[in-house]
PDB file of C-alpha atoms in Angstrom:
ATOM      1  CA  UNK A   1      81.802 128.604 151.321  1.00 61.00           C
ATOM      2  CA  UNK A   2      83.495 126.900 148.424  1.00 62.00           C
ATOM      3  CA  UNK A   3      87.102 126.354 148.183  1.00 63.00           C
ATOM      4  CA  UNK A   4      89.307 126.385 145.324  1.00 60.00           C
ATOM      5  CA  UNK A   5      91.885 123.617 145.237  1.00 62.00           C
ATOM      6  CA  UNK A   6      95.207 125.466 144.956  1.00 61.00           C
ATOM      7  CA  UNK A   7      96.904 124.075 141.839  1.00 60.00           C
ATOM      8  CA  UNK A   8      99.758 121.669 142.177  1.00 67.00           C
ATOM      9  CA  UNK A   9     103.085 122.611 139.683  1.00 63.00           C
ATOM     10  CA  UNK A  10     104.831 119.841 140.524  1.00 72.00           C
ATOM     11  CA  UNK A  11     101.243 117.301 139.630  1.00 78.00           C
ATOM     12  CA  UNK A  12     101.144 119.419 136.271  1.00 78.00           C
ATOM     13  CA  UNK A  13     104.835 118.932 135.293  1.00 81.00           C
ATOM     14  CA  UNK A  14     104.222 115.310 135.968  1.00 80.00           C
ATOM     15  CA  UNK A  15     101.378 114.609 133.409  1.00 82.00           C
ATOM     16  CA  UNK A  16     103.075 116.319 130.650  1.00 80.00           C
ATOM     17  CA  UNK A  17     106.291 114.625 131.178  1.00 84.00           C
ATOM     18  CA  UNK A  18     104.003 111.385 130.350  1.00 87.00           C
ATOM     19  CA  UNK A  19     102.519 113.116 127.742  1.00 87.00           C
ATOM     20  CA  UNK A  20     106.061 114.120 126.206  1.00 89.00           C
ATOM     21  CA  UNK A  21     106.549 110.000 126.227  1.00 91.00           C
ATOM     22  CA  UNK A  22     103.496 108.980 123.683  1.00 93.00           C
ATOM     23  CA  UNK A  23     104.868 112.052 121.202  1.00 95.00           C
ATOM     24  CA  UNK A  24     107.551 111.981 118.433  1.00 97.00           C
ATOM     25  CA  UNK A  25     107.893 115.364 118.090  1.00 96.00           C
ATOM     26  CA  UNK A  26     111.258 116.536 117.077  1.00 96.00           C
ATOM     27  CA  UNK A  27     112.433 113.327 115.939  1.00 98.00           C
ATOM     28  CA  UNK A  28     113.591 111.599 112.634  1.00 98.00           C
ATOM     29  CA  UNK A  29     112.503 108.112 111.129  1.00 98.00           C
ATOM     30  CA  UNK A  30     113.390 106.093 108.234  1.00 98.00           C
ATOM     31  CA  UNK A  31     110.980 103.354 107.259  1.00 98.00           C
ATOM     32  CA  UNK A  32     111.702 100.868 104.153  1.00 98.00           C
ATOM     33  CA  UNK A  33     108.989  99.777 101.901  1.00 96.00           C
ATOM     34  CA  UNK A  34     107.011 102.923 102.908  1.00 95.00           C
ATOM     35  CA  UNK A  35     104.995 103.424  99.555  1.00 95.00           C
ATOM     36  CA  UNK A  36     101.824 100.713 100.857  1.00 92.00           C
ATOM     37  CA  UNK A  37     100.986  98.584 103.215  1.00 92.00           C
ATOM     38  CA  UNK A  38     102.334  98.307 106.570  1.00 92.00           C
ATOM     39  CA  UNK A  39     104.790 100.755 106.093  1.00 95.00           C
ATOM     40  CA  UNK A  40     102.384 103.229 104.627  1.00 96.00           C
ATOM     41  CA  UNK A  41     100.355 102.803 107.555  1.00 96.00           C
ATOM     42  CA  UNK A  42     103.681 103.387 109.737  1.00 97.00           C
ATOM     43  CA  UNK A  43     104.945 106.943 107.547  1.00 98.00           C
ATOM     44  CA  UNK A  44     101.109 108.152 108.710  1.00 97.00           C
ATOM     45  CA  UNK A  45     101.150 107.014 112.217  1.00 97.00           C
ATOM     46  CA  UNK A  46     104.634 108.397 112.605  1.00 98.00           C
ATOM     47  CA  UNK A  47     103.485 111.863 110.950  1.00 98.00           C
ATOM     48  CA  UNK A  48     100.305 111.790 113.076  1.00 96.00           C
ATOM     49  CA  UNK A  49     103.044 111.300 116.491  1.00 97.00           C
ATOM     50  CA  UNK A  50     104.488 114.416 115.330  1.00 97.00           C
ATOM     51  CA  UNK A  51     107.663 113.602 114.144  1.00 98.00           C
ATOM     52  CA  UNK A  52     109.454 116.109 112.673  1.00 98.00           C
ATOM     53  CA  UNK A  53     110.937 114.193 109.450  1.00 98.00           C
ATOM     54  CA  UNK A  54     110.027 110.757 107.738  1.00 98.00           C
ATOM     55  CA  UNK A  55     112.123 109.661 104.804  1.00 98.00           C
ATOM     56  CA  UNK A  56     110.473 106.583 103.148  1.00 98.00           C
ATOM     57  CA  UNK A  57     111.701 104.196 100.681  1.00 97.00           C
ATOM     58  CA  UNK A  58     109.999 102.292  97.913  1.00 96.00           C
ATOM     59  CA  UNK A  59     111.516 101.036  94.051  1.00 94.00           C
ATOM     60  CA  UNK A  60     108.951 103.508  92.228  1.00 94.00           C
ATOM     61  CA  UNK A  61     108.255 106.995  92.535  1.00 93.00           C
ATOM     62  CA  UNK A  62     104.913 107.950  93.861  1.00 93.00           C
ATOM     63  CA  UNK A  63     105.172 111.539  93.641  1.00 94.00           C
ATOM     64  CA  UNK A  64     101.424 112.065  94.302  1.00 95.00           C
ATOM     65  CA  UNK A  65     101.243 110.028  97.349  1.00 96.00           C
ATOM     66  CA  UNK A  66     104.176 112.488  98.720  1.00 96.00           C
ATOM     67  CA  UNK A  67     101.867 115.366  97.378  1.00 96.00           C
ATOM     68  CA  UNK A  68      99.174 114.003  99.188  1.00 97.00           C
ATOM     69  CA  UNK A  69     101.342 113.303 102.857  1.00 97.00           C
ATOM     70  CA  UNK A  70     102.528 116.942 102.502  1.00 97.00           C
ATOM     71  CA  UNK A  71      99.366 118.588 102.154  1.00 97.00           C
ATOM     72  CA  UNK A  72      98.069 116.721 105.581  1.00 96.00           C
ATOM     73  CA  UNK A  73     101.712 117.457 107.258  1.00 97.00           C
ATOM     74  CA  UNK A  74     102.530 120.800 106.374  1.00 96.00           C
ATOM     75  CA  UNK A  75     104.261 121.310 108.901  1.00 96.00           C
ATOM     76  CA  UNK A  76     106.120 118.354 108.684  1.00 98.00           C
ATOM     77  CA  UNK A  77     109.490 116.995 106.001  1.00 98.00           C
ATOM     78  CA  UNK A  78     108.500 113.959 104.634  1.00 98.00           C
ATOM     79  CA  UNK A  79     110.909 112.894 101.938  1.00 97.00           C
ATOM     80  CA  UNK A  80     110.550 109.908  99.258  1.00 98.00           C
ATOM     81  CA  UNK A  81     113.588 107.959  98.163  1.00 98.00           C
ATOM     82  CA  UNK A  82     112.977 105.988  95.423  1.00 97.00           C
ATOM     83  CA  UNK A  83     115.671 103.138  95.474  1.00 98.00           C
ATOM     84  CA  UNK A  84     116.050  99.407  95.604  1.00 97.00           C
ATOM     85  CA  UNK A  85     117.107  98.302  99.168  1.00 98.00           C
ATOM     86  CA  UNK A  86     118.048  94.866  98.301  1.00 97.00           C
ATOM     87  CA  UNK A  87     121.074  96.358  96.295  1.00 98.00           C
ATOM     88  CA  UNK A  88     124.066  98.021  97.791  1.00 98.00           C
ATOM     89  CA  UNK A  89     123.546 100.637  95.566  1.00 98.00           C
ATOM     90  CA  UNK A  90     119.883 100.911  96.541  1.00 98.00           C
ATOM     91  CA  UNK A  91     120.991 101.640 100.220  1.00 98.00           C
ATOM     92  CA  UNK A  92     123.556 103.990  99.383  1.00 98.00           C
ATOM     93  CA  UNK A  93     121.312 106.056  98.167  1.00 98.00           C
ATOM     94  CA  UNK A  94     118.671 105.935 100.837  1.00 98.00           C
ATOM     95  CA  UNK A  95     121.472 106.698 102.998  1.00 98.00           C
ATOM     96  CA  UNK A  96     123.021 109.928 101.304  1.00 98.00           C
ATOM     97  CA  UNK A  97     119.435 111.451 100.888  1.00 98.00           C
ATOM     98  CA  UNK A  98     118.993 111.031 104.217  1.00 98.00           C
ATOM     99  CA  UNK A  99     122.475 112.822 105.323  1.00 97.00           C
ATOM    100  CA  UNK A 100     121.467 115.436 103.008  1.00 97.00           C
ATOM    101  CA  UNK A 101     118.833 116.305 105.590  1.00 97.00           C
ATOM    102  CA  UNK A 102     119.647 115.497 108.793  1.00 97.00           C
ATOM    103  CA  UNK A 103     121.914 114.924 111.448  1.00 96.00           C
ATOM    104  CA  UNK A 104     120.639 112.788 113.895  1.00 98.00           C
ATOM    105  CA  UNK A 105     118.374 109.723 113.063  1.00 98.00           C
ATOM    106  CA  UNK A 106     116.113 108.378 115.800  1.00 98.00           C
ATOM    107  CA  UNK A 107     114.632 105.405 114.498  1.00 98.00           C
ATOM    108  CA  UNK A 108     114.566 102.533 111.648  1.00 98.00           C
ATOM    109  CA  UNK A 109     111.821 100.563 110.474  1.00 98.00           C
ATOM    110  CA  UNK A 110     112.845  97.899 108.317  1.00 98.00           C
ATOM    111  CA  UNK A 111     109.628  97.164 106.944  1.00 96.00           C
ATOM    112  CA  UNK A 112     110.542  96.311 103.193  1.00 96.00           C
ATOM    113  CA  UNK A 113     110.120  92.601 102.019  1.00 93.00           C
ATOM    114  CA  UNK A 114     108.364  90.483  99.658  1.00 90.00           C
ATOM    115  CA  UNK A 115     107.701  86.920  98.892  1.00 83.00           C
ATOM    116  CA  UNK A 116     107.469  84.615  95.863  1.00 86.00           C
ATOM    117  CA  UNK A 117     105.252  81.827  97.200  1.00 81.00           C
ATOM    118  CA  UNK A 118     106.255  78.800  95.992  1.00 87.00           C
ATOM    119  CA  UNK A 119     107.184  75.246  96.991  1.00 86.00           C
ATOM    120  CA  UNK A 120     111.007  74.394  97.879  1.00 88.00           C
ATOM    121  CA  UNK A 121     111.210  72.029  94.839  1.00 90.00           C
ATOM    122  CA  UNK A 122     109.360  74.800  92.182  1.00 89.00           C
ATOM    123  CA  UNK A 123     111.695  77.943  93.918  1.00 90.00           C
ATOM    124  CA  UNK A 124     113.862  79.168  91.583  1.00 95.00           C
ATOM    125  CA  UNK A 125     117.849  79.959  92.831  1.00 96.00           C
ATOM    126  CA  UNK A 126     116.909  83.436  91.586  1.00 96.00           C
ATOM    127  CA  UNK A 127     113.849  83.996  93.651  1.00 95.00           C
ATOM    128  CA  UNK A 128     115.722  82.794  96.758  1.00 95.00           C
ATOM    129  CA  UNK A 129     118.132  85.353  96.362  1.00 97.00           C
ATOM    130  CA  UNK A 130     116.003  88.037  95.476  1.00 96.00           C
ATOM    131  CA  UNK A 131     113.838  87.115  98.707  1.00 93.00           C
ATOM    132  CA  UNK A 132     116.671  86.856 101.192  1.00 95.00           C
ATOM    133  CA  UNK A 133     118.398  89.950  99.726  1.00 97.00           C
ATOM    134  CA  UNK A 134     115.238  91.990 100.069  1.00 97.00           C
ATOM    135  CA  UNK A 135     113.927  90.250 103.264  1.00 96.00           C
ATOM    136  CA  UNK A 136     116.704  90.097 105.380  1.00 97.00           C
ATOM    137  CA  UNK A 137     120.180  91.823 103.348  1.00 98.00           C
ATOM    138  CA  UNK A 138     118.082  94.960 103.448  1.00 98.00           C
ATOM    139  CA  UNK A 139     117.500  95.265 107.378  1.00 98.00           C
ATOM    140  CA  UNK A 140     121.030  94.193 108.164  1.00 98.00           C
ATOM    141  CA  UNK A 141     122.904  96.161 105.928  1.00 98.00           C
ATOM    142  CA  UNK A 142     120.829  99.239 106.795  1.00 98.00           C
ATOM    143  CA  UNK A 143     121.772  99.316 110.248  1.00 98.00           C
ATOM    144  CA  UNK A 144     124.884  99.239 109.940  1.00 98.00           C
ATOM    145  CA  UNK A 145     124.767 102.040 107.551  1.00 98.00           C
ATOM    146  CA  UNK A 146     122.897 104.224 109.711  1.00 98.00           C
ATOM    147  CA  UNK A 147     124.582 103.536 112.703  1.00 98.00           C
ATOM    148  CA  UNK A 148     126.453 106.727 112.982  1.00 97.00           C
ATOM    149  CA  UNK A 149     123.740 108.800 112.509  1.00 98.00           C
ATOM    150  CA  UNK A 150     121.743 107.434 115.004  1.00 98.00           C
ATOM    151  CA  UNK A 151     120.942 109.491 118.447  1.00 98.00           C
ATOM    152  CA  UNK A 152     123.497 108.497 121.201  1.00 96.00           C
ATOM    153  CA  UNK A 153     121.220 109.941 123.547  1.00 96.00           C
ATOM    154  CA  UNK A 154     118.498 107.044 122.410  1.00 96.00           C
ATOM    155  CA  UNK A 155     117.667 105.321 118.999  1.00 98.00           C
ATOM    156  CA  UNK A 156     115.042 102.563 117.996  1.00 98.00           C
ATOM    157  CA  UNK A 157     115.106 100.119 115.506  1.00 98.00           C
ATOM    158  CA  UNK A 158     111.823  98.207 114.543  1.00 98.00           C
ATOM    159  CA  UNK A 159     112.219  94.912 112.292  1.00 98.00           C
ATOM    160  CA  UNK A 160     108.727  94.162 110.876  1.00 96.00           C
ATOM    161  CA  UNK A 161     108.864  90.477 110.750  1.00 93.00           C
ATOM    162  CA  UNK A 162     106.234  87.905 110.219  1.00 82.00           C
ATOM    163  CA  UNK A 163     104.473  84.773 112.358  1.00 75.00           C
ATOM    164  CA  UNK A 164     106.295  82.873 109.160  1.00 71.00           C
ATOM    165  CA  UNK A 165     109.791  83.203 111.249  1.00 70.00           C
ATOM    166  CA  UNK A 166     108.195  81.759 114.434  1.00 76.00           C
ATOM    167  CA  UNK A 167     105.914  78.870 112.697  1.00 78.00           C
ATOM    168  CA  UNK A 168     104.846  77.324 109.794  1.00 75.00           C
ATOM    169  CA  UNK A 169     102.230  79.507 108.277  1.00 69.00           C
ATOM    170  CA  UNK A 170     102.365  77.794 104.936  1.00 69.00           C
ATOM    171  CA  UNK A 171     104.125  81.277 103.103  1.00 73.00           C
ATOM    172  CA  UNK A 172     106.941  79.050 101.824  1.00 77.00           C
ATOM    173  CA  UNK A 173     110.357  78.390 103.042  1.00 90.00           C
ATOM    174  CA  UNK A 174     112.650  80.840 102.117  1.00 93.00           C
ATOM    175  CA  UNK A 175     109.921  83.557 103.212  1.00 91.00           C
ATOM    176  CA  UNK A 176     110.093  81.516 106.625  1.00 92.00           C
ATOM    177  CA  UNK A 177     113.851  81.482 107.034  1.00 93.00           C
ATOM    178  CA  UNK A 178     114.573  85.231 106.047  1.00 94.00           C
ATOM    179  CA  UNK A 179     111.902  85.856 108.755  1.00 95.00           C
ATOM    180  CA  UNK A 180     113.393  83.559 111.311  1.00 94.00           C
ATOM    181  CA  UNK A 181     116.920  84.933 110.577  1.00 96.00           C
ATOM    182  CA  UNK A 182     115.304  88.258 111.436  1.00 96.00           C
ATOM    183  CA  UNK A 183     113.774  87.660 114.204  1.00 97.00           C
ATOM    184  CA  UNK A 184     117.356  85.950 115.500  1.00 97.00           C
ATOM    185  CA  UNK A 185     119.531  89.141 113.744  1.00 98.00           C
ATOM    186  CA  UNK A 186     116.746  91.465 116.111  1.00 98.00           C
ATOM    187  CA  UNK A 187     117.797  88.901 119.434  1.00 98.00           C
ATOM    188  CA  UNK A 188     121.257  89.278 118.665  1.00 98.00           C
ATOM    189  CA  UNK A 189     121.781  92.882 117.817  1.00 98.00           C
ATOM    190  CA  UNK A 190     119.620  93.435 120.977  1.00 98.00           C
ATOM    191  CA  UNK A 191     121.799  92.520 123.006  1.00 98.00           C
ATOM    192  CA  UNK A 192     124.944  94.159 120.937  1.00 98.00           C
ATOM    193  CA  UNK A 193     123.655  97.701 120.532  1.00 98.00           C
ATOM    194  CA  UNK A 194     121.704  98.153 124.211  1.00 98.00           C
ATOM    195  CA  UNK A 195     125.318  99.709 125.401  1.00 97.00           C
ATOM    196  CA  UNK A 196     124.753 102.060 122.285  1.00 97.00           C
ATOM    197  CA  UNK A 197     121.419 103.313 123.680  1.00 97.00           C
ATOM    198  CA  UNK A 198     119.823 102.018 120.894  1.00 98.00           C
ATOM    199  CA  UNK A 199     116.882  99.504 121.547  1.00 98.00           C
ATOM    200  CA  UNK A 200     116.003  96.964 118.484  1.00 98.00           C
ATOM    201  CA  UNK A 201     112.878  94.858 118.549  1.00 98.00           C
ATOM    202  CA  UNK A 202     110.652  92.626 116.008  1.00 97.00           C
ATOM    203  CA  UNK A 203     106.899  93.171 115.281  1.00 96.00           C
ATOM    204  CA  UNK A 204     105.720  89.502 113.813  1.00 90.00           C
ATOM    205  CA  UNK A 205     102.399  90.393 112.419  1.00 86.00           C
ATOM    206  CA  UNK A 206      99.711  87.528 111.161  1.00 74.00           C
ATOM    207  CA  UNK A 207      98.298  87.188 108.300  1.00 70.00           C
ATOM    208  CA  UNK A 208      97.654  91.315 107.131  1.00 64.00           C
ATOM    209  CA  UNK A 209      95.516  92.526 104.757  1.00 59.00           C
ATOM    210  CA  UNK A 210      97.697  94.257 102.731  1.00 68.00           C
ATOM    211  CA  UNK A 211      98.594  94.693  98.590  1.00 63.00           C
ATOM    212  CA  UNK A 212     101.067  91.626  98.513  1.00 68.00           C
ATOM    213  CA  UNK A 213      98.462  89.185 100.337  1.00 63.00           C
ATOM    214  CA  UNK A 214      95.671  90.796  98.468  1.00 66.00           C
ATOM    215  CA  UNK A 215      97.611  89.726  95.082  1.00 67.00           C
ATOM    216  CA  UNK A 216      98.924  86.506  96.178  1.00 64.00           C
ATOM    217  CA  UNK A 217      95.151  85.607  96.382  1.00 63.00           C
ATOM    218  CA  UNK A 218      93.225  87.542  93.931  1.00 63.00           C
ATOM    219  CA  UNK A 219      92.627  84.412  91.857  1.00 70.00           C
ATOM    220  CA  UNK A 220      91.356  82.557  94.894  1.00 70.00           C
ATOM    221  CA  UNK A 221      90.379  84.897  97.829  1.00 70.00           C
ATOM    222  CA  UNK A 222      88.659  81.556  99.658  1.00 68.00           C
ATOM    223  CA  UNK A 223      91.862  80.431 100.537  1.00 68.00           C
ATOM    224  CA  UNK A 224      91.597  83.056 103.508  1.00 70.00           C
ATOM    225  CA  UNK A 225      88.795  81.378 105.092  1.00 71.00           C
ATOM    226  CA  UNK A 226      91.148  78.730 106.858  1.00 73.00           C
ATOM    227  CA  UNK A 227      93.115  81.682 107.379  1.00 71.00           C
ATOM    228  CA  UNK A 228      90.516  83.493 109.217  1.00 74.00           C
ATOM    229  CA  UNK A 229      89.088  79.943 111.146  1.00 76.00           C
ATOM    230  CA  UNK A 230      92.632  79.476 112.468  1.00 75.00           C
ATOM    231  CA  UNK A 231      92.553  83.156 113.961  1.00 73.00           C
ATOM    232  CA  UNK A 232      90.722  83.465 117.052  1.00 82.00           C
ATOM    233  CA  UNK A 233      89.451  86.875 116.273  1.00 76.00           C
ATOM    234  CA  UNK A 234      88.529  85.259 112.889  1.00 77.00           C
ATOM    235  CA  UNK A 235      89.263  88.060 110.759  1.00 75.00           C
ATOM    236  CA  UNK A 236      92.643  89.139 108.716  1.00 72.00           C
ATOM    237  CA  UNK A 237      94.984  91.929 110.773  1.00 73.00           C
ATOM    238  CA  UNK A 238      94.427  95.389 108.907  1.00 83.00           C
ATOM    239  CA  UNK A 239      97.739  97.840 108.349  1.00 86.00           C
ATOM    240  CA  UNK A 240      96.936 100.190 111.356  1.00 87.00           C
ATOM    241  CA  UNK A 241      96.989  97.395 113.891  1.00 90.00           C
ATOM    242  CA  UNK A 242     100.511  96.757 112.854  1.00 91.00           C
ATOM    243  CA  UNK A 243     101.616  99.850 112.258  1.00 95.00           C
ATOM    244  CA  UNK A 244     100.346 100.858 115.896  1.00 95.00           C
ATOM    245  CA  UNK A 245     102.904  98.656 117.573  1.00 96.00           C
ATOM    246  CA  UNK A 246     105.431  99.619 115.479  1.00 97.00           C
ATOM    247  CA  UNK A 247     105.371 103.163 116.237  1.00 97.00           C
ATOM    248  CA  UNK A 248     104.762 102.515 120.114  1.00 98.00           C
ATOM    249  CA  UNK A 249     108.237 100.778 119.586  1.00 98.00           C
ATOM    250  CA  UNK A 250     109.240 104.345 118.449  1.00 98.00           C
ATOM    251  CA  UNK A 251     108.058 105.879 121.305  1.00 97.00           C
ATOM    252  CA  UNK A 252     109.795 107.227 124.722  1.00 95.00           C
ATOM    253  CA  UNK A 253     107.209 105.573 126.633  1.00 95.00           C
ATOM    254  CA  UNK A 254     108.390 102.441 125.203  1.00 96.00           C
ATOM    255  CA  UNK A 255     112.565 103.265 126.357  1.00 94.00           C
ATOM    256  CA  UNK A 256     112.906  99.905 128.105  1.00 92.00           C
TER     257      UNK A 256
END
């Protein structure tokens, strides 16, 4: 005689309440610098979650890489905002298109940021500006902006920072201190939003294969190979692996 095991609500109700934790569903993300590369990467992992809007920022339109996203996510609003971030005006505008949409924001990426690689004595005051303003003006103004939207009930904000801010990597000094001050800024505001409910955290990626890196060497690629022997996997990060952190920072399962 075989017996059927009886089954257990209270067993079932507990697995999909840990399921509910690795899913975005219903929720609303902004990520800067979303056009290619890391934040690329993130838009599609945060789409593939199931979150229910993604507003992404870059200086150009890309109107068939939208196209593209909203094919895949039907189901899903996914809305470009093509603005400069490094500009008050830039972020204005990210800001009111997102307003137009929503009420309730439930996460940040500030992924946007770029790098003229040059020596301290060859940087130009220009470039440092432009750097810091892009690298580290962006993130810091942006929260602040958003900060009223954001989900009392629980918000994230993820700073995508670089190994730069925590060592010398050789990416030149003003790329090192906007990264350091962001790193610091994500410390800081930590500690000064947890009362908020909203939880802020860095992802320092290595070196990444993505378009930047892939220009700064085009005109010599074998510059990597030191790269690569200092790694102990020995190999350059790709976009998903970064973007994977990023969105478990996004994640319920990741609330503490």
């Amino acid at each position: 005689m075989t017996t059927v095991p009886t089954p257990n609500p209270s067993s079932a109700a507990h697995k999909d309440s840990i399921l509910q934790k690795w899913s975005l569903q219903g929720r609303n993300y902004v990520v800067t610098g979303g056009a290619a590369g890391i934040g690329l990467a993130t838009v599609r992992s945060l789409l593939a979650h199931g979150a229910k809007t993604v507003f992404f920022c870059s200086r150009g339109f890309c109107l068939e890489l939208v196209q593209g996203l909203q094919k895949e996510y039907p189901s899903q609003l996914i809305v470009h905002v093509a603005c400069d971030v490094s500009t008050s005006q830039g972020r204005g505008s990210l800001v009111t298109a997102v307003k137009e949409h929503i009420m309730t924001l439930h996460g940040l990426i500030n992924n946007v940021g770029t790098n003229i690689r040059k020596s301290m004595v060859d940087q130009t005051e220009e470039e440092y500006h432009t750097m810091m303003q892009t690298n580290l003006d962006s993130a810091y103004f942006l929260c602040k902006l958003f900060l009223d939207l954001f989900d009392p009930l629980g918000a994230t904000i993820v700073n995508v920072s670089s190994a730069a801010g925590v060592q010398s990597s050789g990416t030149g000094i003003v790329d090192a201190m906007s990264k350091a001050a962001m790193n610091q800024m994500t410390r800081s505001l930590a500690c000064e939003w947890a009362s908020r409910n909203i939880r802020v955290n860095a992802v320092a990626p290595w070196m990444t294969m993505t378009p930047m890196l892939e220009e700064a060497v085009k005109k010599n690629p074998s510059q990597l190979d030191k790269v690569k022997a200092w790694t102990p996997m020995h190999r350059l990060g790709q976009v998903d692996e970064i973007a994977g952190p990023i969105v478990f920072l996004c994640l319920p399962a990741s609330s503490y």
